[in-house]
XYZ file of C-alpha atoms in Angstrom:
465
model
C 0.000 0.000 0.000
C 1.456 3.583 -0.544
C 1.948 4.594 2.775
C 1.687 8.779 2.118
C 0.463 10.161 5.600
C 3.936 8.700 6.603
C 6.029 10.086 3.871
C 4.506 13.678 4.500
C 5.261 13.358 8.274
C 8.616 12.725 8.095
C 9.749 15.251 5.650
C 12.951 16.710 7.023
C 12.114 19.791 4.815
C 8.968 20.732 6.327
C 8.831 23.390 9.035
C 6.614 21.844 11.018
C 4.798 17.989 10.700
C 1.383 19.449 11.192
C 0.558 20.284 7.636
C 0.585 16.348 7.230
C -2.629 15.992 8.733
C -4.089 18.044 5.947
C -4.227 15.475 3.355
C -7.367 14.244 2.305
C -8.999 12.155 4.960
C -6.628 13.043 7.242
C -9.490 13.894 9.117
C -12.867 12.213 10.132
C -16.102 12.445 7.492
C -18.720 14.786 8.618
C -20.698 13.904 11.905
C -24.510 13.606 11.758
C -24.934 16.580 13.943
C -27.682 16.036 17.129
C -29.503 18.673 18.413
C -29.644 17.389 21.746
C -26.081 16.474 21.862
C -24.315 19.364 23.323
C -21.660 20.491 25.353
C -21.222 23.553 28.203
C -17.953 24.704 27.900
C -17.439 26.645 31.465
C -15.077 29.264 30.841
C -14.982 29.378 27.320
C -15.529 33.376 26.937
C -19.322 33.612 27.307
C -20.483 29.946 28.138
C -20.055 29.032 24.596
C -21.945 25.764 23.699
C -20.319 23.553 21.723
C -22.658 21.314 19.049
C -20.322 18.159 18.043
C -20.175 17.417 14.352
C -19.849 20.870 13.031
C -16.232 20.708 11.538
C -16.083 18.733 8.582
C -13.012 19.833 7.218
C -10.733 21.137 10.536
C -7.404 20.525 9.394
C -8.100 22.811 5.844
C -9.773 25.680 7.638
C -8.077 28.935 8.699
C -9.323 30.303 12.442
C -11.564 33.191 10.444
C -13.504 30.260 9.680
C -13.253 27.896 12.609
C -15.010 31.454 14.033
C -17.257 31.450 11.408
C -18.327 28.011 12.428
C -18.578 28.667 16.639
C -22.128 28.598 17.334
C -23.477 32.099 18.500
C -22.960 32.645 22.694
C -23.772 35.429 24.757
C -20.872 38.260 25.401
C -18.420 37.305 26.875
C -19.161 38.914 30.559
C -16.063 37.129 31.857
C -13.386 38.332 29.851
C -11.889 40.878 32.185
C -11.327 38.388 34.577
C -9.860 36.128 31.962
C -7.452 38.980 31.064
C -6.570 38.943 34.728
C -5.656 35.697 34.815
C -3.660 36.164 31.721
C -1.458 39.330 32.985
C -0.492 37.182 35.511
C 0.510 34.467 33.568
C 2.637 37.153 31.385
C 4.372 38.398 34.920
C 5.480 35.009 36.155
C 6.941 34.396 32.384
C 8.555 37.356 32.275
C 10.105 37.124 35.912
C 10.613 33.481 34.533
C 12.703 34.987 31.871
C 14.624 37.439 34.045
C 15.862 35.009 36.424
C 17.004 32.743 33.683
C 18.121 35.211 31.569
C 20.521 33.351 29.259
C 21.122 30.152 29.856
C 19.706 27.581 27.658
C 16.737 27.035 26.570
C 16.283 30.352 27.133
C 16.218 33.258 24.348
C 19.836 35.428 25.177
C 17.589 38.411 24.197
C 15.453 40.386 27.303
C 11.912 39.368 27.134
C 9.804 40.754 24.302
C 7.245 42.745 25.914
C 5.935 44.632 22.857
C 5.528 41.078 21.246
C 3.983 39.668 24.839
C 1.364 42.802 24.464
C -0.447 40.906 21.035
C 0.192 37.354 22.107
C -1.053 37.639 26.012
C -4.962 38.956 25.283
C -8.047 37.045 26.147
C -9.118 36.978 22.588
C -5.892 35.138 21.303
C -5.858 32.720 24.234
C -9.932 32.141 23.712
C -9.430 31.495 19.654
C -6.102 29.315 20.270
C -7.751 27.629 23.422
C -11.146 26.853 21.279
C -8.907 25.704 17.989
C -6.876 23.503 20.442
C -9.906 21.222 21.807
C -11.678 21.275 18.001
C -8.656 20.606 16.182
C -5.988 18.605 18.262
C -8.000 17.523 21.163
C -10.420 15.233 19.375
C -6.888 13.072 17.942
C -5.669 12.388 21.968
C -8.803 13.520 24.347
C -7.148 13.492 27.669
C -8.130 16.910 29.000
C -11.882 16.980 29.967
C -13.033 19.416 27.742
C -16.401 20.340 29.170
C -14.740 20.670 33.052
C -11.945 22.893 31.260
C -12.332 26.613 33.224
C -10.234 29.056 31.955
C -10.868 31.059 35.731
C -9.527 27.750 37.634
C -7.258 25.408 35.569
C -4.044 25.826 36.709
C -1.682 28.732 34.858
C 0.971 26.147 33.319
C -1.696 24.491 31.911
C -3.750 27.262 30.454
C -0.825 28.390 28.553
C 0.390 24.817 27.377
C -2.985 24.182 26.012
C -3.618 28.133 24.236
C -0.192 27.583 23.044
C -0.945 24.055 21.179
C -3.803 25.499 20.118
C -2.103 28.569 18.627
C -0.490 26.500 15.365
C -3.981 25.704 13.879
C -4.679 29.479 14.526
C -1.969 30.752 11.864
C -1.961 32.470 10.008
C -2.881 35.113 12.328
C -0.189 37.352 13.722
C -0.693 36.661 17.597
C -0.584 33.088 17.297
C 2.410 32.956 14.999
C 4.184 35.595 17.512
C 3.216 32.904 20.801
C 6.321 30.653 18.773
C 7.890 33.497 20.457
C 7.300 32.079 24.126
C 7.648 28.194 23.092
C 11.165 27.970 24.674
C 10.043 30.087 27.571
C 6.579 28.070 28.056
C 8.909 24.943 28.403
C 11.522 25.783 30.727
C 8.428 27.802 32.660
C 6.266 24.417 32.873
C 9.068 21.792 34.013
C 10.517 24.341 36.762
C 7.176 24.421 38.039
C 6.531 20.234 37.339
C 10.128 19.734 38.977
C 9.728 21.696 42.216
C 6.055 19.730 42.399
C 8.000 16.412 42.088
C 10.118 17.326 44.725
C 8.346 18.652 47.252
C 4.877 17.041 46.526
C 3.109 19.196 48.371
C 0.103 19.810 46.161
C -3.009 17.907 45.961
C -3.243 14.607 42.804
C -5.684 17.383 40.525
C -2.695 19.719 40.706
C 0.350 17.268 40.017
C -1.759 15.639 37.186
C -2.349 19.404 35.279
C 1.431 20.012 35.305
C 2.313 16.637 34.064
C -0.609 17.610 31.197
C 0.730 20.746 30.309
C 4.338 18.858 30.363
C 3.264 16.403 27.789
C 1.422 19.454 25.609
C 4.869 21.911 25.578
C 6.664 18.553 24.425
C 4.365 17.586 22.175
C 4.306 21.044 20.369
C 7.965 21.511 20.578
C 8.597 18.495 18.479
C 6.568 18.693 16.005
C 9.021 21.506 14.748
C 12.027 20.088 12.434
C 14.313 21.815 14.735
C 17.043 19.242 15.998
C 18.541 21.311 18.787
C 15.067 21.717 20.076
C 13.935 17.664 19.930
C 17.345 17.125 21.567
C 17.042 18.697 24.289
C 13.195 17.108 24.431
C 15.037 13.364 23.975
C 17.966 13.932 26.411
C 16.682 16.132 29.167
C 12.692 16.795 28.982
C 11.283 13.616 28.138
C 12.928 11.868 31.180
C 12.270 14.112 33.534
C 8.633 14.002 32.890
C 9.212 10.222 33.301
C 10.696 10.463 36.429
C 8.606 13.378 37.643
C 5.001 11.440 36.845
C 6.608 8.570 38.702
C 7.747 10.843 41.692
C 4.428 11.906 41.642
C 2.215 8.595 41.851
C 0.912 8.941 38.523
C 1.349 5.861 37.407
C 0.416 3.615 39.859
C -2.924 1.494 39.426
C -5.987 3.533 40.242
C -9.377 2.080 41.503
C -12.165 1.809 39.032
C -14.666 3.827 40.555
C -18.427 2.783 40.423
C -20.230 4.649 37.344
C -23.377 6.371 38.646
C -24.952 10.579 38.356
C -23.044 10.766 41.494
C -19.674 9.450 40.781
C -19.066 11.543 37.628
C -16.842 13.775 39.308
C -14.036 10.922 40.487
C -14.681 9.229 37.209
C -13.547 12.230 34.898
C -11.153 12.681 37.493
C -9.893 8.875 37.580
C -9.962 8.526 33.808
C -8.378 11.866 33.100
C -5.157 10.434 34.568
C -5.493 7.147 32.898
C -6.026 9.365 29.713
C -2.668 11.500 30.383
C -0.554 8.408 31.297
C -1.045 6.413 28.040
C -0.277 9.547 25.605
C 2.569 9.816 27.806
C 3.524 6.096 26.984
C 2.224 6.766 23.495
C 4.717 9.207 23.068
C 7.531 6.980 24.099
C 6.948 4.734 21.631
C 6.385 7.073 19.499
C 9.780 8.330 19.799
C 11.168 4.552 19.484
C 9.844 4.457 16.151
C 10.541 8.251 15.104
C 14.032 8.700 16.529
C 15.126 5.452 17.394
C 15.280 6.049 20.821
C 14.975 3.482 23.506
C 11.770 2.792 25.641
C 12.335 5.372 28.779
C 9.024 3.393 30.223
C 8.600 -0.485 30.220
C 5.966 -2.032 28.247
C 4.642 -3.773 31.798
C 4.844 -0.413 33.461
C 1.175 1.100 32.296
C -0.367 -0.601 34.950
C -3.856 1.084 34.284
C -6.897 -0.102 32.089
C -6.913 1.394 28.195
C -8.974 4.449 28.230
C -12.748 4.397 28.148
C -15.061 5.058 24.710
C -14.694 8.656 24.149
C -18.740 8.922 24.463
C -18.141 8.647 28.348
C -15.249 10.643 28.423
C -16.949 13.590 26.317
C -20.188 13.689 28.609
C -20.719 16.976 29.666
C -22.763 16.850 32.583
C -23.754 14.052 35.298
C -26.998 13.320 33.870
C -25.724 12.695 30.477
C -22.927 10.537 31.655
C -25.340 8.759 33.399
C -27.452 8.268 30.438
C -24.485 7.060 28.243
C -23.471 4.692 30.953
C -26.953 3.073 30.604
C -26.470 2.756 27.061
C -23.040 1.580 27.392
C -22.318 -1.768 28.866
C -20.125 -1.869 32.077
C -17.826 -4.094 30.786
C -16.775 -0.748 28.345
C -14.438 0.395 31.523
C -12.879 -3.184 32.291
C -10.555 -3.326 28.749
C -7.256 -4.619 29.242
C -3.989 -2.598 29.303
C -1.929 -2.033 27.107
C 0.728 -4.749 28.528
C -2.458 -7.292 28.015
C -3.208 -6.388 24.498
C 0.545 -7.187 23.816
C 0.933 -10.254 25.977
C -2.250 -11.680 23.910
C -0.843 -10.633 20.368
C 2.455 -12.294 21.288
C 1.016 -15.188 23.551
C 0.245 -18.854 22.639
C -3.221 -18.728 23.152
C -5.321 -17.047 20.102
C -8.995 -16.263 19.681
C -8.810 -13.144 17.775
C -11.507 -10.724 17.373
C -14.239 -13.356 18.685
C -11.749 -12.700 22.172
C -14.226 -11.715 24.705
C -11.632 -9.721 26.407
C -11.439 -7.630 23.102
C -15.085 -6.564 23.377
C -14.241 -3.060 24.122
C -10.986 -2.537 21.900
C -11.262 0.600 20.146
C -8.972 1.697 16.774
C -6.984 4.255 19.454
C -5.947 1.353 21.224
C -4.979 -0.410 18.149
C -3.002 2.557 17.309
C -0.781 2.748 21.021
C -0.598 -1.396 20.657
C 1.012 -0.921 17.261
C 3.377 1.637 18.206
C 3.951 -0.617 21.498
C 4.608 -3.714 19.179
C 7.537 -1.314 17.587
C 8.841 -0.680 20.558
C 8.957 -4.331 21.123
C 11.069 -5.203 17.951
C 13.484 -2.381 18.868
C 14.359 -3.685 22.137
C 14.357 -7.296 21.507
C 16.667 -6.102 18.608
C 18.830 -3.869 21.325
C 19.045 -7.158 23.851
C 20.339 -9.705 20.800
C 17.048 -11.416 21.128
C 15.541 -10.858 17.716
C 16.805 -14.087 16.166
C 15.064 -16.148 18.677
C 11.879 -13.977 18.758
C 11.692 -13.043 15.054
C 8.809 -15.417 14.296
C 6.936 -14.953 17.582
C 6.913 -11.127 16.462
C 5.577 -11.618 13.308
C 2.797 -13.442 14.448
C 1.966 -10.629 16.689
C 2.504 -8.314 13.816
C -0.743 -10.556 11.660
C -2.377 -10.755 14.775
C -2.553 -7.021 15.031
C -3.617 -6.511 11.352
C -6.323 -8.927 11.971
C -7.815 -7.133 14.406
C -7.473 -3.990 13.097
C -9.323 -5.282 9.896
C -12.656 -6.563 12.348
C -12.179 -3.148 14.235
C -11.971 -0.493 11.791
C -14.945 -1.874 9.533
C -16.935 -1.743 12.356
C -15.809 2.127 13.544
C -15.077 5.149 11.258
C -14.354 8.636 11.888
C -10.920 7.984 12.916
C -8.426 10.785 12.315
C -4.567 11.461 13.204
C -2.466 8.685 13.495
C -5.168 6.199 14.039
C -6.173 6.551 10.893
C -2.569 5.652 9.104
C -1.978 2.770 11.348
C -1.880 0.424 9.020
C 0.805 2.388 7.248
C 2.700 2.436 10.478
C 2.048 -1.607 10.720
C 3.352 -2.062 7.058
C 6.600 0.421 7.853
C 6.974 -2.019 11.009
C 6.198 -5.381 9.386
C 8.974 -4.327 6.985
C 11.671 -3.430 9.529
C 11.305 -6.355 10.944
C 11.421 -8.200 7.570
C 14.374 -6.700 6.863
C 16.201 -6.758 10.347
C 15.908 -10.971 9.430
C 16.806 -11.050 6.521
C 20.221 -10.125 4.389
C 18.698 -7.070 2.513
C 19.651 -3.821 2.440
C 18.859 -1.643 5.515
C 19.804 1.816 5.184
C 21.046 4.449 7.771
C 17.565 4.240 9.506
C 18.287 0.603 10.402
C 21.627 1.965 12.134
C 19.109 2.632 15.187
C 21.406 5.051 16.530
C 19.071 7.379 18.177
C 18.408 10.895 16.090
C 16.852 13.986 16.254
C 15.918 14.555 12.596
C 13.193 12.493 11.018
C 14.952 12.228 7.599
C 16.320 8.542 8.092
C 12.732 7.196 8.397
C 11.994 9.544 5.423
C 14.688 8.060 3.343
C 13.864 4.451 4.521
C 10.216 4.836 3.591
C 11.301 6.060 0.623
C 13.575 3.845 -0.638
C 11.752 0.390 0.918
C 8.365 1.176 1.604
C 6.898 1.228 -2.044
């Protein structure tokens, strides 16, 4: 199959990788839109109400339209306030700045205040914030969208999610001027996410929205083709947000909580944090397969259950979660974890889709487990164990296609990097192909760990036809 999402992605020439999810059907087909299905966004400048469905085409519109499409709201009483919230933000960057003042990552140049003056507004944070959860947050939900107050959510996090937003708001001049603060926004965040790992003084909701606006900065930072920037993500950010979400108890196995009107609360809560940990994983293997970069977490370290069908995540208010959960079976919150869906692609035993322990697999999942399965070649490859393993991983690797086959027929309206993963499991399936067999393997093959994406270009390239 031409794999072409891929060979966009990995362009080394490209500024930036997000004008890869712009090719056609990149993004999902057009929702039927339900009147009754809505959302109340607290704190999104004037109560705005949010009607899922309405963005057909998000990845080819420019913000003039994505305003064009925001369904009408009352003024926006609150935006003073917002603004308040905002000049604070600005002060603690710039003191930030000043105490820093050059050394690395830091700009050598005195903070930009005339530049600060366009990018720091309520209006620019409400358009970046609103393009962030209709554009990138419907690829990784893990921030509950309908709970999200501007007034309350923690600073660090208000700016790491305005400043993802901010790239699908070009090409106005205030969000191309917030690439400014990028630098600034990530030093800012892990200062603040390293003293909380320290001292660990704050209460789980607080530790949980640093490690999410941690794992937004990063996320945005790479997805620039600039080396010196994703080295310093590989070598010094990446494992200290390991280390830091570990410090901090993230990762240890929650307690399902019982799904009723009046557990709503704990449940957003509980599955908000399962949410945050497996993009965090995500991303690690993600980098295996990008930058050939070894696993920072172990594959049996995600000891939670694979999130929950985005319908439950995406209620908006008690009642309606409660409604969903009637229409939902239980059994939608007792999926296996990602170590499971491994252990039974690799394992001896085999039912396949028919698997009643599969009942609740989404594509999403699909998409971590074939990234995971990646991450598996590359260290079995790393420990000498390939040889021996070789067939064993193979199997896993039909396995996988299999059920992606029964899955996606069954669900559309994927998007992102769900959507390609079968181009990621037919880069994979040849890698490991190759890593058997005498052919040629190219630089990528080297897996010396890199910061550019242009040896997986080339590879693609040259073997992927």
């Amino acid at each position: 199959m031409p794999i072409t999402f891929l060979l966009q992605y990995t362009d080394p020439y490209r500024e930036s990788v997000v004008p890869a999810f712009t090719i056609p059907g990149a993004h999902a087909p057009p929702a039927e839109l339900e009147a009754d299905h809505q959302v109340n966004v607290d704190g999104m400048a004037g109560d705005t109400t949010v009607l899922f469905g309405m963005f057909s085409d998000l990845f080819m519109e420019t913000v003039a339209d994505l305003n064009a499409s925001r369904p009408a709201a009352n003024a926006p009483t609150h935006t003073s306030l917002l603004q308040e919230r905002i000049d604070e933000l600005r002060q603690q960057l710039q003191k930030h700045s000043q105490k820093h003042h050059g050394s690395d990552p830091i700009p050598s140049e005195t903070f930009p205040v005339h530049t600060a003056a366009a990018v720091f507004t309520a209006t620019n944070f409400d358009d970046c914030i609103w393009s962030y959860f209709t554009i990138f947050h419907p690829q990784h939900p893990f921030i509950h969208w309908p709970t999200f107050d501007v007034y309350t959510v923690s600073l660090p996090l208000l700016l790491a999610v305005a400043f993802a937003g901010s790239v699908h708001c070009i090409p106005r001049d205030a969000a191309l001027s917030t690439r400014t603060f990028f630098d600034l926004a990530e030093d800012f965040i892990f200062e603040r996410l390293r003293i909380e790992a320290v001292n660990k003084t704050s209460q789980q909701a607080g530790a949980l929205e640093l490690a999410q606006a941690a794992v937004l900065i990063i996320g945005l930072q790479i997805s620039f083709n600039i080396e010196a920037t994703r080295r310093r993500i590989r070598i010094s950010r990446h494992p200290e947000l390991v280390a830091s979400i570990r410090s901090l108890g993230l990762t240890s196995t929650v307690k399902t909580c019982e799904l009723n009107r009046d557990g709503w609360k704990a449940f957003i809560a509980e599955e908000s944090r399962i949410r945050t940990i497996h993009i965090l994983f995500l991303m690690d293997y993600m980098s295996t397969f990008f930058f050939n970069t070894l696993p920072q977490m172990a594959m049996s370290e995600p000891k939670h259950r694979l999130p929950c069908p985005d319908s439950l995540f995406d209620a908006s208010t008690s009642d309606e979660f409660a409604i969903l959960n009637s229409i939902a079976p239980r059994r939608s919150l007792e999926s296996l974890s990602i170590k499971a869906l491994v252990e039974l692609l690799m394992g001896d035993k085999w039912l396949g889709a028919e698997d009643p322990s599969l009942i609740s697999l989404q594509p999403r999942h699909l998409m971590m487990g074939i990234f995971a399965l990646h991450s598996v070649i590359f260290t079995s490859r790393a420990a000498l164990l390939l040889p021996s393993s070789y067939h064993l991983l193979h199997r896993a690797l039909n396995r996988w296609k299999q059920l992606w086959d029964a899955i996606h027929t069954e669900q559309s309206g994927t998007i992102g990097f769900t959507k390609y993963c079968v181009e990621i499991w037919c880069v994979t399936s040849k890698i490991l192909d190759m890593l058997q067999s005498s052919e040629g393997k190219g630089k990528y093959l080297e897996a010396n760990p890199t910061d550019s994406l242009g040896e997986l270009h080339e590879f693609i390239r040259e073997f992927c036809k």
